[in-house]
């Protein structure tokens, strides 16, 4: 795995393979998801790939009414909001992801601290395939 550069492109390739990968600094052990070639803590530039278990808790969320075009194609609009959240992974990293399986029409039912598990949403085919990171309640 080491041969892949620590870039957004590699990160997206791994998402296509249903792996949530981050970089871990060889020097200080700091984790980054998505991966970064340079450590955010010690500026070291030697990294290892690590796979996240894909478990975490909801740390924050927003209900989004006007999404990017691919979300509008999926039927989300001003009446059908989708939920974007910050997930605190078990590994201690926070990432932004789409939150599935929650009722955005009743945001008061969405609870901070809800245990979540990762989901990989594949869209498009072949060369155009993209995978979006999402989480849903356990
Ligand atoms: Zn470091």
XYZ file of C-alpha atoms and ligand atoms in Angstrom:
139
model
C 0.000 0.000 0.000
C 2.918 2.306 0.678
C 3.412 3.014 -3.021
C 0.308 5.208 -3.256
C 0.996 8.901 -2.733
C -0.628 10.514 0.304
C -3.056 12.551 -1.770
C -6.766 13.162 -2.229
C -6.638 11.029 -5.377
C -5.353 8.017 -3.444
C -7.937 8.686 -0.754
C -10.715 8.593 -3.346
C -9.294 5.415 -4.913
C -9.447 3.789 -1.508
C -13.042 4.991 -1.047
C -13.886 3.278 -4.353
C -12.439 0.124 -2.785
C -14.558 0.734 0.327
C -11.639 1.592 2.522
C -11.464 4.661 4.696
C -7.762 5.412 4.811
C -5.682 7.981 6.600
C -2.031 8.800 6.962
C -0.111 8.248 10.153
C 3.093 10.147 10.815
C 6.025 7.789 11.392
C 7.657 10.306 13.680
C 4.903 11.469 16.048
C 1.994 9.161 15.215
C -0.459 11.940 14.296
C -3.320 10.753 12.108
C -4.849 12.602 9.161
C -8.026 11.674 7.329
C -7.992 12.467 4.404
C -4.264 11.708 4.248
C -1.641 14.417 3.997
C 1.930 14.098 2.770
C 3.181 16.401 5.538
C 2.338 15.891 9.202
C 0.073 18.623 10.567
C 1.705 18.348 13.997
C 5.435 17.912 13.491
C 5.807 18.615 9.741
C 7.390 15.205 9.270
C 7.091 13.813 5.772
C 7.245 10.079 6.379
C 3.816 8.531 6.514
C 2.162 5.155 6.763
C -1.270 4.289 5.453
C -3.723 3.198 8.124
C -7.241 1.945 7.630
C -9.931 3.396 9.862
C -12.410 0.982 11.404
C -15.252 3.159 10.197
C -16.873 3.580 13.578
C -17.481 6.876 15.238
C -19.864 9.278 16.875
C -21.728 12.252 15.537
C -19.941 15.394 16.708
C -21.889 18.048 14.804
C -24.258 18.284 11.866
C -26.015 20.652 9.518
C -29.091 20.104 7.468
C -28.403 21.350 3.954
C -31.186 22.609 1.729
C -29.230 23.595 -1.350
C -26.733 20.926 -2.198
C -24.316 20.333 -5.041
C -25.829 19.149 -8.370
C -25.335 15.432 -7.688
C -27.373 15.766 -4.519
C -30.133 17.592 -6.367
C -30.149 14.707 -8.883
C -30.758 12.358 -5.993
C -33.867 14.279 -5.083
C -32.616 16.487 -2.296
C -33.897 20.048 -2.421
C -35.351 22.773 -0.223
C -38.033 20.398 1.006
C -35.782 17.359 1.291
C -32.677 18.387 3.137
C -29.695 16.197 3.497
C -27.465 16.007 6.467
C -23.792 16.817 6.512
C -21.980 15.999 9.697
C -18.718 15.897 11.528
C -17.900 12.411 12.728
C -15.425 11.771 15.512
C -13.813 8.465 14.596
C -12.779 5.903 17.206
C -9.217 6.577 16.099
C -9.562 10.149 17.381
C -9.842 11.953 14.052
C -12.743 14.105 12.950
C -14.007 13.976 9.394
C -16.807 15.594 7.460
C -19.235 13.187 5.828
C -22.790 12.824 4.695
C -25.069 11.418 7.394
C -27.645 8.912 6.159
C -30.606 7.419 7.914
C -31.509 10.471 9.955
C -34.652 12.546 9.677
C -33.553 15.985 8.524
C -37.146 17.222 8.603
C -36.926 16.775 12.374
C -33.403 17.884 13.244
C -34.286 17.775 16.939
C -34.334 13.959 16.616
C -30.701 13.905 15.471
C -28.528 13.521 18.530
C -24.925 14.498 19.003
C -23.009 11.443 20.179
C -25.058 8.977 18.102
C -22.851 5.953 17.278
C -22.287 5.744 13.540
C -20.850 3.301 11.070
C -19.289 4.053 7.703
C -21.032 3.627 4.348
C -19.606 3.992 0.881
C -21.993 5.500 -1.643
C -20.947 4.687 -5.199
C -22.164 7.017 -7.904
C -21.590 6.809 -11.631
C -19.789 4.048 -13.472
C -16.376 3.171 -14.845
C -14.031 6.115 -15.156
C -16.647 8.445 -13.751
C -17.324 6.395 -10.654
C -17.005 8.372 -7.480
C -17.559 7.207 -3.983
C -18.962 9.444 -1.320
C -18.229 8.937 2.292
C -21.287 8.642 4.472
C -22.150 7.436 7.932
C -25.363 6.012 9.316
C -26.583 5.226 12.820
C -25.581 1.747 14.038
Zn 4.210 14.046 12.961
